[in-house]
PDB file of C-alpha atoms in Angstrom:
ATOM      1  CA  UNK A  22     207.720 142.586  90.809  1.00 74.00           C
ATOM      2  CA  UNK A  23     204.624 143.062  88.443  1.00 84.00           C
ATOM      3  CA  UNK A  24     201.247 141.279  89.282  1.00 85.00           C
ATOM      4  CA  UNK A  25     201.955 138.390  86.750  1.00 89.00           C
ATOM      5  CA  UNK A  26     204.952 137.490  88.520  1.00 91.00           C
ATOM      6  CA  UNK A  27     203.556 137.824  91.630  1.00 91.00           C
ATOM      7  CA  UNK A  28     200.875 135.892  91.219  1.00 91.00           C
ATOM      8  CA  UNK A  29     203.003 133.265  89.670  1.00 93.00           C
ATOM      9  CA  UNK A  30     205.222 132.772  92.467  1.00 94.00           C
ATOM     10  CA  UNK A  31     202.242 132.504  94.942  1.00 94.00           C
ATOM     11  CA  UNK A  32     201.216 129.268  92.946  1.00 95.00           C
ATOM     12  CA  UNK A  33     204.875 127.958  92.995  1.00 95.00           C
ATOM     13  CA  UNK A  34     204.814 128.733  97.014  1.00 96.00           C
ATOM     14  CA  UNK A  35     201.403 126.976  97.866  1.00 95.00           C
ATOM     15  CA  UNK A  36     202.162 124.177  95.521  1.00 95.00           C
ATOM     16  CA  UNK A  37     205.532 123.153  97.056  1.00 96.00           C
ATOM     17  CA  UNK A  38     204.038 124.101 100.572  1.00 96.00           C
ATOM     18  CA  UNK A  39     201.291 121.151  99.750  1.00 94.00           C
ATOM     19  CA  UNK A  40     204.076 119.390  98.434  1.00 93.00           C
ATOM     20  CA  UNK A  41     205.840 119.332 101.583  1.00 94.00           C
ATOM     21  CA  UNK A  42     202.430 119.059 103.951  1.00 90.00           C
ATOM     22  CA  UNK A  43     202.169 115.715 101.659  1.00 90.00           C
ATOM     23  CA  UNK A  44     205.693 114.352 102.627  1.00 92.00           C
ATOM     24  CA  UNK A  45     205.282 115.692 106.116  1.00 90.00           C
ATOM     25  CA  UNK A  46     201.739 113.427 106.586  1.00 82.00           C
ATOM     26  CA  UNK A  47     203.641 109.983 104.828  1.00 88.00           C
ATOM     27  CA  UNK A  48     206.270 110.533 107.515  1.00 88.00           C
ATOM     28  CA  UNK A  49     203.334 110.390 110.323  1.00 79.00           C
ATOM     29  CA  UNK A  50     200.954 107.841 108.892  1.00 79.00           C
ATOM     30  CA  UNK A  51     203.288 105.749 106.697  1.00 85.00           C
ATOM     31  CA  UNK A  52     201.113 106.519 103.526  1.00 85.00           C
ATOM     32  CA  UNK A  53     202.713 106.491 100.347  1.00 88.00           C
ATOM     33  CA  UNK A  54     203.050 110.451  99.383  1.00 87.00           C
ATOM     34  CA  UNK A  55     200.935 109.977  95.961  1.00 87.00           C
ATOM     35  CA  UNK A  56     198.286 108.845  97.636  1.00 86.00           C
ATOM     36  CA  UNK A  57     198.091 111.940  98.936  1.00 86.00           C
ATOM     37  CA  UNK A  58     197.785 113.257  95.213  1.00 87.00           C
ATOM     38  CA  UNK A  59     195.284 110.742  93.808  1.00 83.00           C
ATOM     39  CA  UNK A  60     191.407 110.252  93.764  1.00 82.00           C
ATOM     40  CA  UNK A  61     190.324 108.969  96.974  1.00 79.00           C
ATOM     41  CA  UNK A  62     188.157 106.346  95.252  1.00 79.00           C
ATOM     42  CA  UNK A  63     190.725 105.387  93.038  1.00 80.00           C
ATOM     43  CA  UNK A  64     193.747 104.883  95.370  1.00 78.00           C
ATOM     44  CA  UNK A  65     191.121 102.419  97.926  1.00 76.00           C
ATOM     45  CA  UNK A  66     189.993 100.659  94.906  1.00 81.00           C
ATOM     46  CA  UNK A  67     186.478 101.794  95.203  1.00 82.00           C
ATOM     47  CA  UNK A  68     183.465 102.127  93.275  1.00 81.00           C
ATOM     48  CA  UNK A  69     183.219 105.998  91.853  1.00 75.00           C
ATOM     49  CA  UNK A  70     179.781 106.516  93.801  1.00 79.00           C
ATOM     50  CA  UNK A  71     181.169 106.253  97.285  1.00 80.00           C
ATOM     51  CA  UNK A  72     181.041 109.182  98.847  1.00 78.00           C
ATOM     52  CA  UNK A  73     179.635 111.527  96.106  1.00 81.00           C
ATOM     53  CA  UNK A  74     176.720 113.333  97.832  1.00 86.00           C
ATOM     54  CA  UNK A  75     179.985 113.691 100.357  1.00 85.00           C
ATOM     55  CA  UNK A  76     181.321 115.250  97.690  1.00 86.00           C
ATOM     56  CA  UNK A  77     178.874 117.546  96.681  1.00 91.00           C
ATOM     57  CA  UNK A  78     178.912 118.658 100.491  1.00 91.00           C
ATOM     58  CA  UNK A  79     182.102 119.808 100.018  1.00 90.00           C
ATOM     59  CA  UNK A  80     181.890 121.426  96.743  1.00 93.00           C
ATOM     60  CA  UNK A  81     179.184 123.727  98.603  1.00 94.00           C
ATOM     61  CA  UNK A  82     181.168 124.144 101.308  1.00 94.00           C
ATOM     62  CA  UNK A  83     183.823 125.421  99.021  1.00 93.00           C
ATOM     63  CA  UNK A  84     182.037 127.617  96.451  1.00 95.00           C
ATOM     64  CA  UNK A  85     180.380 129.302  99.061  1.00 96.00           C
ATOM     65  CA  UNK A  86     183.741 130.589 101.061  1.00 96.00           C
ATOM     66  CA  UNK A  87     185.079 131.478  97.318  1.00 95.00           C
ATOM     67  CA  UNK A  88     182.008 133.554  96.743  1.00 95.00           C
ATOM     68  CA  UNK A  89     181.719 135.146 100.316  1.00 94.00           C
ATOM     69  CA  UNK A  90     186.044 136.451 100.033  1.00 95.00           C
ATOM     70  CA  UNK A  91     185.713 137.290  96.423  1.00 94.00           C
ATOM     71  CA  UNK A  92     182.569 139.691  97.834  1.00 92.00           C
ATOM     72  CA  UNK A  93     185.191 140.784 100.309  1.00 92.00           C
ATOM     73  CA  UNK A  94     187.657 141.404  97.797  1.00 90.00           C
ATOM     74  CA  UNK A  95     185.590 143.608  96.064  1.00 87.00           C
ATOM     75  CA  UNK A  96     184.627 145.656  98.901  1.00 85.00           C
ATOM     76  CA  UNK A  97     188.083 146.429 100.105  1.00 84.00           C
ATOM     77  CA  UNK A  98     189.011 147.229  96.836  1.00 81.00           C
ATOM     78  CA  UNK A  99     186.552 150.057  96.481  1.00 78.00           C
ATOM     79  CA  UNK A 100     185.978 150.901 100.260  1.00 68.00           C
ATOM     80  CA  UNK A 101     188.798 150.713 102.004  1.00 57.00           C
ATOM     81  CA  UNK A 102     186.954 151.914 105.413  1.00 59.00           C
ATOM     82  CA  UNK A 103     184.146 149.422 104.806  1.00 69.00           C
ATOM     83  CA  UNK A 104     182.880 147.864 108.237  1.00 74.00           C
ATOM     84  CA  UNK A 105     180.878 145.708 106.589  1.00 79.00           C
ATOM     85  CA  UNK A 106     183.933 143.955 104.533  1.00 83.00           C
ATOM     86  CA  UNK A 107     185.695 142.743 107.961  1.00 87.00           C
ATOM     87  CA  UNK A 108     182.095 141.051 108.876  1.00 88.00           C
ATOM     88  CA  UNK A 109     182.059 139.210 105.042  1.00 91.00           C
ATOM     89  CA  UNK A 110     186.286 138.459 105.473  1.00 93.00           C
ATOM     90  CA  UNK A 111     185.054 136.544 108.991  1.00 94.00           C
ATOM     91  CA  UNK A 112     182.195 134.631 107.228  1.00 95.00           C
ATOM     92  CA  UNK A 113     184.455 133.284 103.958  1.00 95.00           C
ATOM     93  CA  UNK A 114     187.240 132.008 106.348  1.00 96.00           C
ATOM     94  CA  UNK A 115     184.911 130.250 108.656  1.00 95.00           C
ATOM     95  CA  UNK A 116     183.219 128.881 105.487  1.00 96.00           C
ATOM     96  CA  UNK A 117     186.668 128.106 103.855  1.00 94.00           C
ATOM     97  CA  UNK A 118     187.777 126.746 107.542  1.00 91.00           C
ATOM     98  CA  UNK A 119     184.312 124.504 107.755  1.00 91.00           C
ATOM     99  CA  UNK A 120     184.646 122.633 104.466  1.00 91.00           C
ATOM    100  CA  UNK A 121     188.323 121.923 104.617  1.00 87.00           C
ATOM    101  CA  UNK A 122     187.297 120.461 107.886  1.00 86.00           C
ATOM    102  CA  UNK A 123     184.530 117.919 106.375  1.00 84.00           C
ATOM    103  CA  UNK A 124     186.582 117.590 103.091  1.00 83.00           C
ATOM    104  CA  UNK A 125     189.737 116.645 104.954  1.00 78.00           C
ATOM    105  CA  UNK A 126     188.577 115.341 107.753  1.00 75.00           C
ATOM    106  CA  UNK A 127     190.316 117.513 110.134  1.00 72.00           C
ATOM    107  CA  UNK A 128     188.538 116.458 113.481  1.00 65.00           C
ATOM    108  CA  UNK A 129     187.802 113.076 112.798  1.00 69.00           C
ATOM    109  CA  UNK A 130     190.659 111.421 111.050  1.00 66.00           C
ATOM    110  CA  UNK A 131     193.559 113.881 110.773  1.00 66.00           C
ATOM    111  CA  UNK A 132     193.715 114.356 114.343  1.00 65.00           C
ATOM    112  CA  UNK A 133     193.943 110.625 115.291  1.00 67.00           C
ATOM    113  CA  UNK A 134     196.958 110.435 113.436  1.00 65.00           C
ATOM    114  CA  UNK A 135     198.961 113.646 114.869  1.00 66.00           C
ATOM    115  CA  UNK A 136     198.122 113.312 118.149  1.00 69.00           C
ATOM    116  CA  UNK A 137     195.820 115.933 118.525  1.00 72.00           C
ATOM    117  CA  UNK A 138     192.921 116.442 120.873  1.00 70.00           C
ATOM    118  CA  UNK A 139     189.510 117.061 118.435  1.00 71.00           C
ATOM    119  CA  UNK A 140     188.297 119.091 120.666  1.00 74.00           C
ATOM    120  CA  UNK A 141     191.462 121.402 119.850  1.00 76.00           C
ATOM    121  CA  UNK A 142     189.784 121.307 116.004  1.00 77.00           C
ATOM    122  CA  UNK A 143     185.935 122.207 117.107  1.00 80.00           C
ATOM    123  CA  UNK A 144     187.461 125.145 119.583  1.00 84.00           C
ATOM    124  CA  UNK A 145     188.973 126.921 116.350  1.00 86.00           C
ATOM    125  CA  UNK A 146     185.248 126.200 115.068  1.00 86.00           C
ATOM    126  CA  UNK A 147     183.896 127.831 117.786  1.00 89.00           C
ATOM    127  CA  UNK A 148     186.572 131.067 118.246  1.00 93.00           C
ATOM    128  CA  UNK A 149     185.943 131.613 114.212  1.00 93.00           C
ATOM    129  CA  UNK A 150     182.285 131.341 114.527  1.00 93.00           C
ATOM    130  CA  UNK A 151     182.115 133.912 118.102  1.00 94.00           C
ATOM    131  CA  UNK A 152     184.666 136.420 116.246  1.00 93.00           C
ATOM    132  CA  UNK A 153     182.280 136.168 112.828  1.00 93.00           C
ATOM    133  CA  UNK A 154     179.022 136.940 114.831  1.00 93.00           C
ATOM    134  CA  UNK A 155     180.735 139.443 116.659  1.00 92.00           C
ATOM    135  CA  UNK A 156     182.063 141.521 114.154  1.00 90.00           C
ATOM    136  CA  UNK A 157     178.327 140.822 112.269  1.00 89.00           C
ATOM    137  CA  UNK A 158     176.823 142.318 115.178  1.00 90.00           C
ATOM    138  CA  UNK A 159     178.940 145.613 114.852  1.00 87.00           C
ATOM    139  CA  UNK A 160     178.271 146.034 111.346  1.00 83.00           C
ATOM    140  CA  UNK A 161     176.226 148.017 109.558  1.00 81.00           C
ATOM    141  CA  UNK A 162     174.140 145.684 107.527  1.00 80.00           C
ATOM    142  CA  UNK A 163     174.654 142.760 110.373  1.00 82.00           C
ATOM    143  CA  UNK A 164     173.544 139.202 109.384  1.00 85.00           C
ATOM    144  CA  UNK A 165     171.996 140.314 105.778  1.00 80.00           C
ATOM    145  CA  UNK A 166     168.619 140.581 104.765  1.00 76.00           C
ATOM    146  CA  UNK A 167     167.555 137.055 105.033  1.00 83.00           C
ATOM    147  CA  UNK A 168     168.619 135.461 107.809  1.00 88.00           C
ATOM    148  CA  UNK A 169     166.412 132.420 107.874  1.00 93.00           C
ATOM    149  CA  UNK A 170     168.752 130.782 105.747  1.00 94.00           C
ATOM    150  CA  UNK A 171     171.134 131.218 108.038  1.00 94.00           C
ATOM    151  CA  UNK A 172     168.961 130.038 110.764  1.00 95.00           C
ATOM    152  CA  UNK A 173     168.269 127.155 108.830  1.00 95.00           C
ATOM    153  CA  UNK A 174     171.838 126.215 108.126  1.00 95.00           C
ATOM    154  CA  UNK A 175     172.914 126.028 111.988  1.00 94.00           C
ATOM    155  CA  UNK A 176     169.907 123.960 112.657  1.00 95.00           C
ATOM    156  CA  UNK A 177     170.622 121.719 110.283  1.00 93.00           C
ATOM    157  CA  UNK A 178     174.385 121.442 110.817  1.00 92.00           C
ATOM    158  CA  UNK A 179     173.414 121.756 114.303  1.00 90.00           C
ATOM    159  CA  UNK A 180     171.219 118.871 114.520  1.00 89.00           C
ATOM    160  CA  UNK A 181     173.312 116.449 112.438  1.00 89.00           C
ATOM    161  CA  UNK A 182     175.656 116.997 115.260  1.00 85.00           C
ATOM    162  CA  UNK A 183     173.746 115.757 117.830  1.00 87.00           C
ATOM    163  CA  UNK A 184     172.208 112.988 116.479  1.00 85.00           C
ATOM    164  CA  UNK A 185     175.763 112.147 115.168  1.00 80.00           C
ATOM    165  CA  UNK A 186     177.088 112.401 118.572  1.00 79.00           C
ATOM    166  CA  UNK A 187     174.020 110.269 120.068  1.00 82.00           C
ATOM    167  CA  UNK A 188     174.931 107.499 117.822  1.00 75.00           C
ATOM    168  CA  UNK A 189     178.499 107.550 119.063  1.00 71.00           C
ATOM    169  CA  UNK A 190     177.203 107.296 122.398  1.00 69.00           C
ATOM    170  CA  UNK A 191     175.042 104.772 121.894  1.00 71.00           C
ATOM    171  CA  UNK A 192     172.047 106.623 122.909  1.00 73.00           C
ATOM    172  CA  UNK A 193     170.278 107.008 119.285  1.00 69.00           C
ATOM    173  CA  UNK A 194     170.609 103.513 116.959  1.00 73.00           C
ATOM    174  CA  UNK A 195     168.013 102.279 114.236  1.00 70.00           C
ATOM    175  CA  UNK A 196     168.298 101.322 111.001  1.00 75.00           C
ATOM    176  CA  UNK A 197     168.928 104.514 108.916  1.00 75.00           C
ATOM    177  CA  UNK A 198     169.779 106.252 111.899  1.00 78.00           C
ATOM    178  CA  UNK A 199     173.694 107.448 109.975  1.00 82.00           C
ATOM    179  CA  UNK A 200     171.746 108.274 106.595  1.00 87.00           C
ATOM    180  CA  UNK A 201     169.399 110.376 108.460  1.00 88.00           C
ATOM    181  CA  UNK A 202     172.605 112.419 110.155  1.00 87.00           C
ATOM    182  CA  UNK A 203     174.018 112.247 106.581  1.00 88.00           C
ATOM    183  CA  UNK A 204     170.741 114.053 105.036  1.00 92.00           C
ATOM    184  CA  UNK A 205     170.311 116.495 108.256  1.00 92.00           C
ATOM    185  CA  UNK A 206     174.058 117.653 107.490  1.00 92.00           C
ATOM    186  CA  UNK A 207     174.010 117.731 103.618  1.00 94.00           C
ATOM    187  CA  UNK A 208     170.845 120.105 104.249  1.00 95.00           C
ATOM    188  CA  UNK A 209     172.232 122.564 106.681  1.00 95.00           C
ATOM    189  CA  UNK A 210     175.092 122.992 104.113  1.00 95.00           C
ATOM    190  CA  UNK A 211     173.413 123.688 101.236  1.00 96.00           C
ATOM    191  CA  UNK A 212     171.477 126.494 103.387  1.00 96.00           C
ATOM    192  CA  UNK A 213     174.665 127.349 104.351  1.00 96.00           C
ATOM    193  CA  UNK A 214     175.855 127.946 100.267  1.00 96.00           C
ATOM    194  CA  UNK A 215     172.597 129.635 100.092  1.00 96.00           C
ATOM    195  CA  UNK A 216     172.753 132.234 103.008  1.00 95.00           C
ATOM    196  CA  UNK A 217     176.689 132.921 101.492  1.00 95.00           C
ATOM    197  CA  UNK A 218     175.117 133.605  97.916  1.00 94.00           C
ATOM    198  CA  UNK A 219     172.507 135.590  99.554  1.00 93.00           C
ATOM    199  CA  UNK A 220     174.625 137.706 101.683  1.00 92.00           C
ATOM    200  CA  UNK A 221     177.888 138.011  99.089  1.00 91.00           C
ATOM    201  CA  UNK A 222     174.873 139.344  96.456  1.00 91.00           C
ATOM    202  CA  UNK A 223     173.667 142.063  98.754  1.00 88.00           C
ATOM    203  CA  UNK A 224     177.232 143.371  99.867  1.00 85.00           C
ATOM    204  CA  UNK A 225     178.181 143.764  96.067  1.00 86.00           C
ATOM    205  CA  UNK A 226     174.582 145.185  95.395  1.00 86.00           C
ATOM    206  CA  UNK A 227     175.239 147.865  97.838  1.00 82.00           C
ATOM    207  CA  UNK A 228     178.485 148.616  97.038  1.00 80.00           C
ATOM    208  CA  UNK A 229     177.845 148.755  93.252  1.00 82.00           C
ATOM    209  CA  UNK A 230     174.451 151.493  94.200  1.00 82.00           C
ATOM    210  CA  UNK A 231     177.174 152.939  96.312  1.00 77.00           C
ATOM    211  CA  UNK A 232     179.506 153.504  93.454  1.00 74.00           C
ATOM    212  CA  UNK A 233     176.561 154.617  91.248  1.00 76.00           C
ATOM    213  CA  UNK A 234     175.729 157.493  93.332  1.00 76.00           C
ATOM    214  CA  UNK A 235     179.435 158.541  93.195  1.00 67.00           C
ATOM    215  CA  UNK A 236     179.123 162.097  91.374  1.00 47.00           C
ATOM    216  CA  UNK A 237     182.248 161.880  88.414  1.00 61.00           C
ATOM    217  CA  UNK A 238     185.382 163.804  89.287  1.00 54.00           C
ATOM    218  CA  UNK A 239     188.973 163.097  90.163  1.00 51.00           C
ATOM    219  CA  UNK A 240     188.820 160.872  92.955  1.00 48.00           C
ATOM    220  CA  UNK A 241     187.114 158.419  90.369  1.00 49.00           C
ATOM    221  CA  UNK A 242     190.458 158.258  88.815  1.00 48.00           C
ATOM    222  CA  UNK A 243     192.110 156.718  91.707  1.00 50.00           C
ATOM    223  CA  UNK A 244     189.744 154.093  92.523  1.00 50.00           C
ATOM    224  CA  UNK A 245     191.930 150.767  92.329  1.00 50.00           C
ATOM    225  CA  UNK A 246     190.526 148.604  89.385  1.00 50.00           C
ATOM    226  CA  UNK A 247     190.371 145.021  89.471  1.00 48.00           C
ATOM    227  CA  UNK A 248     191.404 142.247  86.979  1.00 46.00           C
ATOM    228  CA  UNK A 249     187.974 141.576  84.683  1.00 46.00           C
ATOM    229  CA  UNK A 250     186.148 145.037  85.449  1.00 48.00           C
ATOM    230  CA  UNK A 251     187.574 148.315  83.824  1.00 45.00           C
ATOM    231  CA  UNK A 252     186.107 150.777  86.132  1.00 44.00           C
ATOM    232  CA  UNK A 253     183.246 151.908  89.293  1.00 41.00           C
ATOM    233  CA  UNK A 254     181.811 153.285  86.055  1.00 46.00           C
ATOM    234  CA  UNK A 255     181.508 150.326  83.688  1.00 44.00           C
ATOM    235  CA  UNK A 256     179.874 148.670  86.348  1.00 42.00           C
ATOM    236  CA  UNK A 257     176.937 151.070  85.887  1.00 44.00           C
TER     237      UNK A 257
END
């Protein structure tokens, strides 16, 4: 089977996989299956602005795990042995993990209607997060070179937590109290997209000065190319 074929029958395979996830759901909540398919706006009959910063949330959430295991991607495919690519594989599925999450609403809707304990959803938050600061900690280049972003990004997500928690519990209620957990949470993420662009740039930077100081000679000639760059040396 050649990549193009491959590749084509991966779509076909996650496509009727979502297919079947969407029949799957109707049979447990008694929603129609294309409902599952449309804009969330449009099936509820609401205006186009609900939910939009939302929206952007997720889009960060998103484009940050699809930078950090495209970094990944790269590294394996140049560096096989690479300690540091394990670290960067960690970080993209938490990210990836984190926005489907918000997006989908895994902890706070999804598991009201199958049954399922949330705290079962935040301890696969945690055991992603421990394994990903773990295998950080045993890496060469560990959390990157500018960790305050990071910092910043678990504060913020962090604190919209708790206040969001101390609203449920009645212990934190004022007007503006929910937009306030709303801003606090929309700001950790977009630390969070920053810290991923931040660390994804200086994994590739590395590996590309890596490649650079690579003398030419026939082990060049069986370093695996990827689709969109020709060779370690075009990159130069």
């Amino acid at each position: 089977m050649n990549k193009s074929t491959f590749v084509i029958c991966c779509v076909a395979a996650i496509n009727a996989a979502l297919l079947a996830l969407a029949l799957f759901l109707s049979s447990r909540t008694g929603i129609d299956p294309s409902s599952f398919y449309g804009d969330p706006n449009a099936v509820a009959r609401q205006s186009f602005a609900m939910g939009f910063l939302s929206n952007t949330g997720a889009i960060a959430w998103i484009s940050a795990a699809s930078i950090s295991l495209f970094s990944w991607w790269l590294r394996r495919s140049f560096a096989a042995d690479d300690r540091d690519s394990w670290s960067l594989l960690l970080f993209g599925l938490l990210t990836a993990w984190l926005g489907l999450d918000d997006l989908l609403m895994f902890h706070d809707g999804l598991a009201d209607h199958l049954g399922i304990s949330q705290l079962a959803f935040v301890s696969v938050d945690a055991v992603m997060a421990m394994a990903w600061v773990a295998t950080a900690l045993l890496s060469p280049s560990r959390f990157g070179s500018n960790s305050l972003l990071l910092i910043l990004a678990v504060a913020g997500l962090g604190g919209s937590l708790v206040i969001d928690q101390s609203i449920d519990a009645e212990l934190l209620y004022f007007p503006g109290a929910s937009l306030i957990e709303d801003v606090v949470k929309l700001t950790g993420i977009m630390f969070w997209a920053a810290y991923a662009l931040n660390l994804s740039h200086g994994h590739v930077a590395a590996l590309l000065r890596r490649e650079a100081q690579v003398a030419p000679g026939p082990a060049q000639a069986a370093t695996p190319e990827i689709v969109g760059v020709r060779s370690a040396d075009a990159l130069r």
